[in-house]
Amino acid sequence: MPNQLPAFFFSNSSSLPMPQRVLNENFAPSSPAYQPLTYSLATQEQSNWCWAAVTCAINDFYPSKNHFTQCDLVSRVLQRACCNAPNQCDEPWYLDRALYMTAHYSGMYSGRVSKEYLHDMINIQRRPVCMQIEWNGGDIGHVVTIIGISPSGVLYIADPHFQYVNCLYDTFPDDYQGTGGRWLYSFETV
């Protein structure tokens, strides 16, 4: 339903500038004083829609009058109707541009960010950090949201494909999901 999208989705410009659900018991933090962000995970509806799922979940995390589905977002981004035949729109896209279009983009960094940065953004400012993985072997990649980091360096990840996952900061994403990869970009959200 395109009428549910924010008004700026309907601008005449064809170019874009570059730029709460409870966790299960197996996802509990290691310290009673530590708490990951309350974040409603969106499962990607198509194999290449991790960017759309993450963008919709980020939009739902922040107070917003606008709610939209993954197919609403993909339809606007690809500028064609995708909700009736979503498999025909199963394409990768840029997370930074999708976050920008929904007014949740705050910045982008190349590569891995520090534990201190994640602690500040997530534990102090209470803002999730998204990141892009470049899979080993040349696959296109994947985006996830980091919703927590413990004092011992355990990352709490909301993954639109693999659900909620715990990983060590020092080895993520080198050994992630058996394939592993490289931490390509980090995205600040607002």
PDB file of C-alpha atoms in Angstrom:
ATOM      1  CA  MET A   1       0.000   0.000   0.000  1.00  0.00           C
ATOM      2  CA  PRO A   2       2.068   2.909  -1.222  1.00  0.00           C
ATOM      3  CA  ASN A   3      -0.111   5.451   0.591  1.00  0.00           C
ATOM      4  CA  GLN A   4       1.426   4.219   3.871  1.00  0.00           C
ATOM      5  CA  LEU A   5       4.903   5.305   2.841  1.00  0.00           C
ATOM      6  CA  PRO A   6       6.345   8.622   4.035  1.00  0.00           C
ATOM      7  CA  ALA A   7       5.488  11.622   1.845  1.00  0.00           C
ATOM      8  CA  PHE A   8       9.076  12.080   0.660  1.00  0.00           C
ATOM      9  CA  PHE A   9       8.805   8.672  -1.059  1.00  0.00           C
ATOM     10  CA  PHE A  10       6.584  10.355  -3.609  1.00  0.00           C
ATOM     11  CA  SER A  11       8.865  13.193  -4.665  1.00  0.00           C
ATOM     12  CA  ASN A  12       9.428  13.659  -8.371  1.00  0.00           C
ATOM     13  CA  SER A  13      13.171  13.211  -8.052  1.00  0.00           C
ATOM     14  CA  SER A  14      14.359   9.995  -9.658  1.00  0.00           C
ATOM     15  CA  SER A  15      17.832  10.099  -8.155  1.00  0.00           C
ATOM     16  CA  LEU A  16      18.741   9.484  -4.560  1.00  0.00           C
ATOM     17  CA  PRO A  17      21.702  11.048  -2.818  1.00  0.00           C
ATOM     18  CA  MET A  18      24.314   8.540  -1.730  1.00  0.00           C
ATOM     19  CA  PRO A  19      24.985   8.871   1.407  1.00  0.00           C
ATOM     20  CA  GLN A  20       9.302  -4.552  20.227  1.00  0.00           C
ATOM     21  CA  ARG A  21       9.707  -7.864  20.650  1.00  0.00           C
ATOM     22  CA  VAL A  22      11.202  -9.761  23.672  1.00  0.00           C
ATOM     23  CA  LEU A  23      14.220 -11.942  22.956  1.00  0.00           C
ATOM     24  CA  ASN A  24      14.034 -15.675  23.646  1.00  0.00           C
ATOM     25  CA  GLU A  25      15.804 -17.308  26.629  1.00  0.00           C
ATOM     26  CA  ASN A  26      18.685 -18.560  24.466  1.00  0.00           C
ATOM     27  CA  PHE A  27      19.441 -14.962  23.568  1.00  0.00           C
ATOM     28  CA  ALA A  28      19.743 -13.688  27.143  1.00  0.00           C
ATOM     29  CA  PRO A  29      22.593 -11.298  28.004  1.00  0.00           C
ATOM     30  CA  SER A  30      25.488 -12.569  30.119  1.00  0.00           C
ATOM     31  CA  SER A  31      25.164  -9.843  32.764  1.00  0.00           C
ATOM     32  CA  PRO A  32      21.931  -8.883  34.545  1.00  0.00           C
ATOM     33  CA  ALA A  33      22.848  -5.191  34.171  1.00  0.00           C
ATOM     34  CA  TYR A  34      23.303  -5.496  30.411  1.00  0.00           C
ATOM     35  CA  GLN A  35      20.325  -5.455  28.066  1.00  0.00           C
ATOM     36  CA  PRO A  36      20.287  -5.645  24.248  1.00  0.00           C
ATOM     37  CA  LEU A  37      17.917  -3.278  22.482  1.00  0.00           C
ATOM     38  CA  THR A  38      14.301  -4.346  22.212  1.00  0.00           C
ATOM     39  CA  TYR A  39      14.051  -4.910  18.484  1.00  0.00           C
ATOM     40  CA  SER A  40      11.348  -6.553  16.376  1.00  0.00           C
ATOM     41  CA  LEU A  41      13.150  -8.700  13.866  1.00  0.00           C
ATOM     42  CA  ALA A  42      11.752  -8.669  10.336  1.00  0.00           C
ATOM     43  CA  THR A  43      12.405 -11.884   8.427  1.00  0.00           C
ATOM     44  CA  GLN A  44      13.336 -11.212   4.814  1.00  0.00           C
ATOM     45  CA  GLU A  45      10.471 -12.147   2.508  1.00  0.00           C
ATOM     46  CA  GLN A  46      12.668 -12.848  -0.526  1.00  0.00           C
ATOM     47  CA  SER A  47      16.193 -14.251  -0.738  1.00  0.00           C
ATOM     48  CA  ASN A  48      17.760 -10.869  -1.653  1.00  0.00           C
ATOM     49  CA  TRP A  49      15.603  -8.652   0.566  1.00  0.00           C
ATOM     50  CA  CYS A  50      17.804  -8.559   3.674  1.00  0.00           C
ATOM     51  CA  TRP A  51      18.189  -4.811   3.051  1.00  0.00           C
ATOM     52  CA  ALA A  52      14.399  -4.355   2.920  1.00  0.00           C
ATOM     53  CA  ALA A  53      13.808  -6.432   6.061  1.00  0.00           C
ATOM     54  CA  VAL A  54      16.481  -4.524   7.994  1.00  0.00           C
ATOM     55  CA  THR A  55      15.111  -1.159   6.807  1.00  0.00           C
ATOM     56  CA  CYS A  56      11.546  -2.084   7.840  1.00  0.00           C
ATOM     57  CA  ALA A  57      12.737  -3.316  11.254  1.00  0.00           C
ATOM     58  CA  ILE A  58      14.789  -0.137  11.804  1.00  0.00           C
ATOM     59  CA  ASN A  59      11.745   1.940  10.843  1.00  0.00           C
ATOM     60  CA  ASP A  60       9.645   0.033  13.388  1.00  0.00           C
ATOM     61  CA  PHE A  61      12.342   0.410  16.075  1.00  0.00           C
ATOM     62  CA  TYR A  62      12.210   4.196  16.033  1.00  0.00           C
ATOM     63  CA  PRO A  63       9.003   6.086  16.880  1.00  0.00           C
ATOM     64  CA  SER A  64       7.351   6.664  13.525  1.00  0.00           C
ATOM     65  CA  LYS A  65       3.912   7.410  12.171  1.00  0.00           C
ATOM     66  CA  ASN A  66       4.788   5.508   9.027  1.00  0.00           C
ATOM     67  CA  HIS A  67       4.638   1.754   8.754  1.00  0.00           C
ATOM     68  CA  PHE A  68       5.359   0.003   5.499  1.00  0.00           C
ATOM     69  CA  THR A  69       5.950  -3.523   4.333  1.00  0.00           C
ATOM     70  CA  GLN A  70       8.985  -4.898   2.561  1.00  0.00           C
ATOM     71  CA  CYS A  71       7.127  -5.034  -0.755  1.00  0.00           C
ATOM     72  CA  ASP A  72       5.997  -1.391  -0.293  1.00  0.00           C
ATOM     73  CA  LEU A  73       9.613  -0.352   0.193  1.00  0.00           C
ATOM     74  CA  VAL A  74      10.950  -2.494  -2.659  1.00  0.00           C
ATOM     75  CA  SER A  75       8.207  -1.219  -4.999  1.00  0.00           C
ATOM     76  CA  ARG A  76       9.243   2.373  -4.338  1.00  0.00           C
ATOM     77  CA  VAL A  77      12.954   1.684  -4.568  1.00  0.00           C
ATOM     78  CA  LEU A  78      12.731  -0.293  -7.811  1.00  0.00           C
ATOM     79  CA  GLN A  79       9.959   1.977  -9.143  1.00  0.00           C
ATOM     80  CA  ARG A  80       7.650  -0.859 -10.130  1.00  0.00           C
ATOM     81  CA  ALA A  81       4.812  -2.857  -8.552  1.00  0.00           C
ATOM     82  CA  CYS A  82       6.301  -5.649  -6.443  1.00  0.00           C
ATOM     83  CA  CYS A  83       3.584  -6.664  -3.985  1.00  0.00           C
ATOM     84  CA  ASN A  84       1.608  -8.932  -6.348  1.00  0.00           C
ATOM     85  CA  ALA A  85       4.677 -10.789  -7.656  1.00  0.00           C
ATOM     86  CA  PRO A  86       7.497 -10.173  -5.147  1.00  0.00           C
ATOM     87  CA  ASN A  87       9.728 -12.894  -6.624  1.00  0.00           C
ATOM     88  CA  GLN A  88      10.015 -10.757  -9.779  1.00  0.00           C
ATOM     89  CA  CYS A  89      11.506  -7.974  -7.636  1.00  0.00           C
ATOM     90  CA  ASP A  90      13.919 -10.170  -5.662  1.00  0.00           C
ATOM     91  CA  GLU A  91      16.960  -7.938  -6.083  1.00  0.00           C
ATOM     92  CA  PRO A  92      19.764  -6.763  -3.810  1.00  0.00           C
ATOM     93  CA  TRP A  93      19.959  -3.047  -3.110  1.00  0.00           C
ATOM     94  CA  TYR A  94      21.857  -0.457  -1.069  1.00  0.00           C
ATOM     95  CA  LEU A  95      21.035  -0.381   2.645  1.00  0.00           C
ATOM     96  CA  ASP A  96      22.287   3.199   3.027  1.00  0.00           C
ATOM     97  CA  ARG A  97      19.897   4.414   0.321  1.00  0.00           C
ATOM     98  CA  ALA A  98      16.947   2.525   1.801  1.00  0.00           C
ATOM     99  CA  LEU A  99      17.695   3.928   5.273  1.00  0.00           C
ATOM    100  CA  TYR A 100      18.037   7.401   3.745  1.00  0.00           C
ATOM    101  CA  MET A 101      14.682   7.100   1.953  1.00  0.00           C
ATOM    102  CA  THR A 102      13.010   6.239   5.261  1.00  0.00           C
ATOM    103  CA  ALA A 103      14.809   9.017   7.202  1.00  0.00           C
ATOM    104  CA  HIS A 104      16.820   6.574   9.352  1.00  0.00           C
ATOM    105  CA  TYR A 105      20.269   7.038   7.798  1.00  0.00           C
ATOM    106  CA  SER A 106      22.806   8.822   9.971  1.00  0.00           C
ATOM    107  CA  GLY A 107      26.155   7.790   8.508  1.00  0.00           C
ATOM    108  CA  MET A 108      28.193   5.027   6.930  1.00  0.00           C
ATOM    109  CA  TYR A 109      31.687   3.752   7.665  1.00  0.00           C
ATOM    110  CA  SER A 110      33.886   1.491   5.620  1.00  0.00           C
ATOM    111  CA  GLY A 111      34.860  -1.670   7.484  1.00  0.00           C
ATOM    112  CA  ARG A 112      34.641  -2.770  11.083  1.00  0.00           C
ATOM    113  CA  VAL A 113      33.829  -0.277  13.821  1.00  0.00           C
ATOM    114  CA  SER A 114      35.378  -0.586  17.285  1.00  0.00           C
ATOM    115  CA  LYS A 115      33.842  -2.252  20.342  1.00  0.00           C
ATOM    116  CA  GLU A 116      33.867   1.160  21.998  1.00  0.00           C
ATOM    117  CA  TYR A 117      31.867   2.663  19.142  1.00  0.00           C
ATOM    118  CA  LEU A 118      29.302  -0.152  19.330  1.00  0.00           C
ATOM    119  CA  HIS A 119      29.082   0.213  23.108  1.00  0.00           C
ATOM    120  CA  ASP A 120      28.459   3.952  22.774  1.00  0.00           C
ATOM    121  CA  MET A 121      25.885   3.671  19.983  1.00  0.00           C
ATOM    122  CA  ILE A 122      23.962   0.698  21.379  1.00  0.00           C
ATOM    123  CA  ASN A 123      24.399   0.725  25.163  1.00  0.00           C
ATOM    124  CA  ILE A 124      24.579   4.488  25.738  1.00  0.00           C
ATOM    125  CA  GLN A 125      22.659   6.110  22.854  1.00  0.00           C
ATOM    126  CA  ARG A 126      20.333   3.063  22.433  1.00  0.00           C
ATOM    127  CA  ARG A 127      20.636   3.101  18.634  1.00  0.00           C
ATOM    128  CA  PRO A 128      21.071  -0.101  16.609  1.00  0.00           C
ATOM    129  CA  VAL A 129      23.992  -0.347  14.192  1.00  0.00           C
ATOM    130  CA  CYS A 130      23.599  -2.119  10.858  1.00  0.00           C
ATOM    131  CA  MET A 131      26.436  -3.769   9.018  1.00  0.00           C
ATOM    132  CA  GLN A 132      27.069  -5.367   5.665  1.00  0.00           C
ATOM    133  CA  ILE A 133      28.887  -8.671   5.287  1.00  0.00           C
ATOM    134  CA  GLU A 134      30.729  -9.527   2.104  1.00  0.00           C
ATOM    135  CA  TRP A 135      30.571 -13.331   2.014  1.00  0.00           C
ATOM    136  CA  ASN A 136      33.717 -15.340   1.354  1.00  0.00           C
ATOM    137  CA  GLY A 137      33.623 -16.780  -2.141  1.00  0.00           C
ATOM    138  CA  GLY A 138      32.275 -13.698  -3.875  1.00  0.00           C
ATOM    139  CA  ASP A 139      28.583 -13.935  -2.977  1.00  0.00           C
ATOM    140  CA  ILE A 140      26.765 -10.632  -3.057  1.00  0.00           C
ATOM    141  CA  GLY A 141      26.612 -10.209   0.712  1.00  0.00           C
ATOM    142  CA  HIS A 142      24.169  -9.762   3.546  1.00  0.00           C
ATOM    143  CA  VAL A 143      23.073  -7.062   6.009  1.00  0.00           C
ATOM    144  CA  VAL A 144      22.268  -7.522   9.692  1.00  0.00           C
ATOM    145  CA  THR A 145      21.570  -5.321  12.700  1.00  0.00           C
ATOM    146  CA  ILE A 146      23.711  -5.319  15.828  1.00  0.00           C
ATOM    147  CA  ILE A 147      21.372  -4.749  18.765  1.00  0.00           C
ATOM    148  CA  GLY A 148      23.735  -5.416  21.645  1.00  0.00           C
ATOM    149  CA  ILE A 149      27.324  -5.815  22.749  1.00  0.00           C
ATOM    150  CA  SER A 150      28.197  -7.257  26.137  1.00  0.00           C
ATOM    151  CA  PRO A 151      31.160  -6.161  28.269  1.00  0.00           C
ATOM    152  CA  SER A 152      32.924  -9.388  27.223  1.00  0.00           C
ATOM    153  CA  GLY A 153      32.481  -8.589  23.505  1.00  0.00           C
ATOM    154  CA  VAL A 154      29.508 -10.788  22.631  1.00  0.00           C
ATOM    155  CA  LEU A 155      27.485  -9.255  19.797  1.00  0.00           C
ATOM    156  CA  TYR A 156      23.728  -9.708  19.753  1.00  0.00           C
ATOM    157  CA  ILE A 157      22.705  -9.754  16.112  1.00  0.00           C
ATOM    158  CA  ALA A 158      19.266  -9.559  14.542  1.00  0.00           C
ATOM    159  CA  ASP A 159      19.659 -11.308  11.205  1.00  0.00           C
ATOM    160  CA  PRO A 160      16.729 -11.188   8.747  1.00  0.00           C
ATOM    161  CA  HIS A 161      17.675 -14.666   7.481  1.00  0.00           C
ATOM    162  CA  PHE A 162      19.180 -16.488  10.491  1.00  0.00           C
ATOM    163  CA  GLN A 163      17.072 -14.750  13.208  1.00  0.00           C
ATOM    164  CA  TYR A 164      18.740 -13.805  16.531  1.00  0.00           C
ATOM    165  CA  VAL A 165      22.390 -14.831  16.762  1.00  0.00           C
ATOM    166  CA  ASN A 166      25.187 -14.357  19.311  1.00  0.00           C
ATOM    167  CA  CYS A 167      28.758 -13.978  17.999  1.00  0.00           C
ATOM    168  CA  LEU A 168      32.071 -12.842  19.397  1.00  0.00           C
ATOM    169  CA  TYR A 169      33.100  -9.404  18.167  1.00  0.00           C
ATOM    170  CA  ASP A 170      36.689 -10.598  17.620  1.00  0.00           C
ATOM    171  CA  THR A 171      35.676 -13.350  15.178  1.00  0.00           C
ATOM    172  CA  PHE A 172      32.591 -11.825  13.551  1.00  0.00           C
ATOM    173  CA  PRO A 173      31.934 -12.186  10.633  1.00  0.00           C
ATOM    174  CA  ASP A 174      35.038 -14.266   9.853  1.00  0.00           C
ATOM    175  CA  ASP A 175      33.297 -17.489  10.872  1.00  0.00           C
ATOM    176  CA  TYR A 176      29.666 -16.393  10.576  1.00  0.00           C
ATOM    177  CA  GLN A 177      27.149 -19.060   9.505  1.00  0.00           C
ATOM    178  CA  GLY A 178      29.817 -21.445   8.259  1.00  0.00           C
ATOM    179  CA  THR A 179      30.674 -19.337   5.218  1.00  0.00           C
ATOM    180  CA  GLY A 180      32.187 -16.348   6.921  1.00  0.00           C
ATOM    181  CA  GLY A 181      33.001 -13.084   5.335  1.00  0.00           C
ATOM    182  CA  ARG A 182      34.367  -9.599   5.724  1.00  0.00           C
ATOM    183  CA  TRP A 183      32.840  -6.664   7.628  1.00  0.00           C
ATOM    184  CA  LEU A 184      32.336  -4.382   4.624  1.00  0.00           C
ATOM    185  CA  TYR A 185      30.319  -1.389   5.948  1.00  0.00           C
ATOM    186  CA  SER A 186      28.789  -0.116   9.173  1.00  0.00           C
ATOM    187  CA  PHE A 187      25.657   2.052   9.166  1.00  0.00           C
ATOM    188  CA  GLU A 188      24.516   4.473  11.878  1.00  0.00           C
ATOM    189  CA  THR A 189      20.776   4.764  12.298  1.00  0.00           C
ATOM    190  CA  VAL A 190      18.581   7.496  13.686  1.00  0.00           C
TER     191      VAL A 190
END
